[in-house]
């Protein structure tokens, strides 16, 4: 080794020892005849001292070192007179007797500090420098620990990690695939997996009853904030289990992670039906760190001559505690906020319950004072509270109100990222109708089983069929989701029919899976966790990019290596394709 | 859970307990009024008993179960009178009182036994059934354990596992890339990584001084036996190390694997220079489980009038102990064997040293009896031995002789797969000349550093420059290989120049890496292990396919899911490509 110790391990007990450290020059300071260098590596920072009087040549050399030079320094460990107790190595320093420049550095394009002066674009281009910064380093270390603990838990329960292939087939269901032209099979393409879904089910058919994999998945989607074309899942599947078993085992995983990573004991997760989540929070991933659940007032407000209410399928709102003092300006701001296309409400109705007991609303003229008081009571508002109300089509209004609720949560500082409130959402609908394409889509995926008692409804009213599906949600973020799968060929075929597949197409696309169901497929189910997102939520972070070593930007580009890029004509020719 | 226990865990101490098992029907037997079913799951086999007299309905139902039906059976654990001590559950059986068919099975296309009657093709098509067979199940379990132990070792030494991207850029060096058209960047392509080489080096520049990753790699090569288009590496890199440090740390990994997986204590690995490996074994991955090293006799046999020897750059051979009795037929067979195109020798010369002391050779007429005796002595042959000799161009003769040596090792049963003889090969040449393209190629890869003292030779005689490169070899199989990398921009540029890159092309392809070297790149080096192959060698197996859950065939096809396959016109259009 070029070093005897790291920059994070020397303590007063090492005083007097000869050591050699290697690392990066973080900072150089001159004080009188002394030069101090903060030498940094992954493990910490150690102070090097050079004495101009005792060794002028060496000290002069030290003074010439620039930021981020890589050096090796040998010397004696000495206890510092002026201790820095903020860092673990702050009680010692190295009296350097030998200094080697292992590699010089140009001046970095931004400062390598916790708070860098570099913009996003620049830091991504020089990601290898950005990753030297403590917050990024810690994020990747955090991710590593998360992976270790997830594996520990699953290994201890007899799960076996099995690698599934990355070169598979494109399927028309779900998101858009990345494809890979096959040179050896001209005209044919592989696809990169959006998830190992069918393979893990085949592993259940193969008898591996407890499978998991930390695995990259790929989706060629238009990237929104916090989506990446490649992302990592903790993908899990079990045989001979019920939904209850899956919830128990993987609530266990989450609790293990909370305990081993964050040292938090989390009580049993509450469970909420999908319908209740929509009704009370306007979201299938409710943030239950704070209340402000919805109250429906449709029947209370109809027939009072207010057209917005009269025409609405749903009128509902929530009570924002202590906000009756909101100014006209603040309320206008909120109104504009809900009218943005991302939320899409047509307007916002408010009711202020002032501390003096007077109720002032934006719909005063349609209601008597008593009626307003009555409404206030329906919302269980107290003097000083503000009630916010939306009206319109049912699901749309729920979702808009859900967005408004989160906005109020942010404004009222109710979303402490370290106050973890996980829960399960269950009882999802099996299908989702799409007006545009005029067909049903699988809410989870086409392999999710309907609840046994709802199977007859597949023929008569598919839209109300409930699925054996569940999501784990933490602080408003869907961390994982899964389902008990179909393991019967006929039911799988029926499901694909409901999704618009002809028998022929179903056989072409998923024949291998349906055939497998005919050879002793066990009842099975599973779950997949978004690992990048889980790391982000657990560390109180905001963007999954901060937990990915080399993320892509919103155009799917890696600006550091400038990828993607053109390939040669010869490559195209070998692959039997050409550009349009 | 649908079961209380697995089929592998019940013992006499459970006698009297009510249990429920789930699994697959392995075998049904009728004996008098009793029906026995061997119920199988991943953990073992448990015997179920049905009594026609006591419960004729249930027993009749049991008799109708076919092979591979998935059932659930409840009953009481009973100690068997007729114990089967060959399996851990053989002392008990279940007196079944309740039986549920969870899923019937068609008759499987081959038997689910240790030795199946199914051919390769059929077993691959029904891989989910093939994987039910014990040998395959054990292989994947073995692989899982290998992964756990590799991670344990590396984690304990402060290595951090970091995921590098799968969507990167195509580079002209090395093997052929799989590429992925980018929809969002028309005309541009990603490539799937052949290894995370440049990214792990950038992680060193980023200061992560100990990195590893179990990672899929991709090569679009024409598949020979035991090559797969996607394969897994244990990819490792370290900063501030010398070659010696890497060998020590990763010999430690191998010893840890030997101990933890095979319970073997392996002494320190011998090290062999590349030149010696070629000279003595005719291979850069010598199998040192047995001797038969080569002796060069060029100077001894020249000028005797035998044209083959006189024209040869190298005449060398080895002594096969106790083989002087080889018949004419056997020797002809060996001669044909070395003349096959895969070996490519022009002929084989033999010298029999018979037990009676008489030497008989295929070149008697060119040598006196004394000369022959003398040659025999050079080979240190004993009466009863057979000396086999090849002649021709140096490297080609070494390699052919190496192949013949392995063939003799096989014939003489010297290759016990469980006799593990690992070693390091060091001192590889940096470059390899290719007559066809008339240029040098990197023997390892373009990022491998030359030995410091050989750097001046890059300008004058690149072919003799030695690299700081090393391979770990076990029983004739290269398990891993690596090098100390270049960390200096100018040297990297020179290396690329020697490989035929113009400065412009070098900058285009590897500019991001060379730029990174200018911002404080530490000295670094690493190694990558072929994980599939390591699993195969460690378990005494022969094909890496047996250690991959869903391997591809020699045409790169997955015959189970029938991949690759055509994609739709709409997909092609979105990707801005079309088929030629």
Tab-separated table of C-alpha atoms in Angstrom, chain A residues 353-499:
chain	number	residue	atom	x	y	z
A	353	UNK	CA	-63.645	30.433	10.909
A	354	UNK	CA	-62.265	33.487	12.594
A	355	UNK	CA	-61.126	33.378	16.239
A	356	UNK	CA	-64.047	35.624	17.094
A	357	UNK	CA	-66.445	32.956	15.877
A	358	UNK	CA	-67.440	34.695	12.665
A	359	UNK	CA	-67.456	32.598	9.504
A	360	UNK	CA	-66.400	34.310	6.285
A	361	UNK	CA	-66.471	32.421	3.034
A	362	UNK	CA	-66.191	32.933	-0.686
A	363	UNK	CA	-69.726	31.591	-1.091
A	364	UNK	CA	-71.504	33.692	1.547
A	365	UNK	CA	-74.279	34.736	-0.745
A	366	UNK	CA	-75.500	31.181	-1.339
A	367	UNK	CA	-75.721	30.138	2.283
A	368	UNK	CA	-77.348	31.419	5.432
A	369	UNK	CA	-75.205	32.053	8.477
A	370	UNK	CA	-76.672	28.947	10.071
A	371	UNK	CA	-75.911	26.861	7.041
A	372	UNK	CA	-72.351	28.092	7.086
A	373	UNK	CA	-72.010	27.359	10.820
A	374	UNK	CA	-73.402	23.945	10.127
A	375	UNK	CA	-70.844	23.334	7.389
A	376	UNK	CA	-68.086	24.493	9.700
A	377	UNK	CA	-69.281	21.869	12.171
A	378	UNK	CA	-69.285	19.185	9.504
A	379	UNK	CA	-65.603	19.940	9.010
A	380	UNK	CA	-65.083	19.931	12.797
A	381	UNK	CA	-63.310	23.255	12.382
A	382	UNK	CA	-62.338	25.269	15.428
A	383	UNK	CA	-62.162	29.037	15.645
A	384	UNK	CA	-58.965	30.094	13.904
A	385	UNK	CA	-59.186	27.394	11.228
A	386	UNK	CA	-59.474	27.684	7.487
A	387	UNK	CA	-61.554	25.266	5.416
A	388	UNK	CA	-60.564	24.735	1.783
A	389	UNK	CA	-63.084	23.203	-0.609
A	390	UNK	CA	-62.971	21.921	-4.175
A	391	UNK	CA	-65.786	20.670	-6.350
A	392	UNK	CA	-66.097	18.754	-9.618
A	393	UNK	CA	-65.774	15.236	-10.999
A	394	UNK	CA	-65.129	12.776	-8.199
A	395	UNK	CA	-61.621	11.377	-8.804
A	396	UNK	CA	-60.299	14.570	-10.289
A	397	UNK	CA	-61.506	16.601	-7.323
A	398	UNK	CA	-60.036	14.103	-4.880
A	399	UNK	CA	-56.669	14.289	-6.601
A	400	UNK	CA	-56.689	18.085	-6.814
A	401	UNK	CA	-57.649	18.314	-3.165
A	402	UNK	CA	-54.858	15.826	-2.401
A	403	UNK	CA	-52.358	18.088	-4.115
A	404	UNK	CA	-53.694	21.106	-2.217
A	405	UNK	CA	-53.466	19.202	1.042
A	406	UNK	CA	-49.779	18.451	0.396
A	407	UNK	CA	-49.173	22.086	-0.503
A	408	UNK	CA	-50.730	23.152	2.800
A	409	UNK	CA	-48.630	20.522	4.553
A	410	UNK	CA	-45.522	22.083	3.043
A	411	UNK	CA	-46.611	25.617	3.935
A	412	UNK	CA	-47.409	24.587	7.487
A	413	UNK	CA	-44.141	22.678	7.851
A	414	UNK	CA	-45.878	19.409	8.609
A	415	UNK	CA	-43.555	17.307	6.458
A	416	UNK	CA	-40.471	16.697	8.563
A	417	UNK	CA	-38.562	14.222	6.370
A	418	UNK	CA	-37.281	12.386	9.439
A	419	UNK	CA	-40.740	11.786	10.863
A	420	UNK	CA	-41.386	8.454	9.148
A	421	UNK	CA	-44.995	7.334	8.753
A	422	UNK	CA	-45.195	4.184	6.655
A	423	UNK	CA	-48.424	2.434	5.759
A	424	UNK	CA	-49.876	-0.177	3.423
A	425	UNK	CA	-52.451	0.618	0.785
A	426	UNK	CA	-54.549	-2.420	-0.166
A	427	UNK	CA	-57.611	-3.281	-2.204
A	428	UNK	CA	-56.559	-1.505	-5.386
A	429	UNK	CA	-58.837	-1.775	-8.385
A	430	UNK	CA	-57.602	-4.390	-10.850
A	431	UNK	CA	-58.198	-2.226	-13.905
A	432	UNK	CA	-58.163	1.354	-14.955
A	433	UNK	CA	-60.272	2.655	-17.840
A	434	UNK	CA	-58.573	4.899	-20.354
A	435	UNK	CA	-60.853	7.261	-22.257
A	436	UNK	CA	-58.297	8.006	-24.908
A	437	UNK	CA	-57.656	4.458	-26.095
A	438	UNK	CA	-61.097	3.319	-24.981
A	439	UNK	CA	-59.885	0.256	-23.120
A	440	UNK	CA	-58.924	-1.054	-19.712
A	441	UNK	CA	-55.328	-1.098	-18.526
A	442	UNK	CA	-53.986	-3.143	-15.654
A	443	UNK	CA	-53.640	-0.861	-12.635
A	444	UNK	CA	-50.657	-2.885	-11.382
A	445	UNK	CA	-49.759	-5.258	-14.235
A	446	UNK	CA	-51.513	-7.992	-16.226
A	447	UNK	CA	-50.313	-10.734	-13.870
A	448	UNK	CA	-52.063	-9.403	-10.790
A	449	UNK	CA	-54.862	-11.616	-9.530
A	450	UNK	CA	-58.387	-10.324	-8.944
A	451	UNK	CA	-59.967	-10.965	-5.552
A	452	UNK	CA	-61.601	-14.395	-5.807
A	453	UNK	CA	-65.074	-13.069	-5.005
A	454	UNK	CA	-64.781	-10.442	-7.763
A	455	UNK	CA	-63.794	-12.828	-10.570
A	456	UNK	CA	-67.360	-13.132	-11.924
A	457	UNK	CA	-67.413	-9.339	-12.325
A	458	UNK	CA	-64.639	-9.594	-14.931
A	459	UNK	CA	-67.379	-10.508	-17.403
A	460	UNK	CA	-69.991	-8.019	-16.274
A	461	UNK	CA	-68.325	-4.984	-14.731
A	462	UNK	CA	-64.527	-5.212	-14.923
A	463	UNK	CA	-64.038	-1.686	-13.639
A	464	UNK	CA	-65.104	-2.534	-10.097
A	465	UNK	CA	-63.024	-5.703	-9.747
A	466	UNK	CA	-60.581	-5.392	-6.874
A	467	UNK	CA	-57.056	-6.777	-7.030
A	468	UNK	CA	-54.944	-8.652	-4.529
A	469	UNK	CA	-52.510	-5.765	-4.758
A	470	UNK	CA	-50.732	-3.599	-2.225
A	471	UNK	CA	-48.328	-0.698	-2.019
A	472	UNK	CA	-45.965	0.278	0.756
A	473	UNK	CA	-45.991	4.048	1.186
A	474	UNK	CA	-43.697	6.137	3.340
A	475	UNK	CA	-44.353	9.854	3.774
A	476	UNK	CA	-46.316	10.140	0.579
A	477	UNK	CA	-43.843	8.184	-1.513
A	478	UNK	CA	-44.634	4.774	-2.970
A	479	UNK	CA	-41.645	2.719	-1.857
A	480	UNK	CA	-42.852	-0.592	-3.154
A	481	UNK	CA	-45.787	-2.374	-4.650
A	482	UNK	CA	-46.855	-5.869	-5.486
A	483	UNK	CA	-49.619	-8.384	-5.751
A	484	UNK	CA	-50.667	-11.965	-5.475
A	485	UNK	CA	-50.303	-13.220	-9.041
A	486	UNK	CA	-52.527	-15.247	-11.274
A	487	UNK	CA	-51.225	-18.834	-11.424
A	488	UNK	CA	-53.912	-20.331	-13.606
A	489	UNK	CA	-53.774	-20.334	-17.386
A	490	UNK	CA	-57.476	-19.731	-18.000
A	491	UNK	CA	-57.679	-16.808	-15.601
A	492	UNK	CA	-54.524	-15.293	-17.106
A	493	UNK	CA	-56.068	-15.606	-20.557
A	494	UNK	CA	-59.278	-13.988	-19.398
A	495	UNK	CA	-57.313	-11.136	-17.853
A	496	UNK	CA	-55.417	-10.573	-21.098
A	497	UNK	CA	-58.724	-10.684	-23.008
A	498	UNK	CA	-60.148	-7.981	-20.761
A	499	UNK	CA	-57.039	-5.941	-21.580
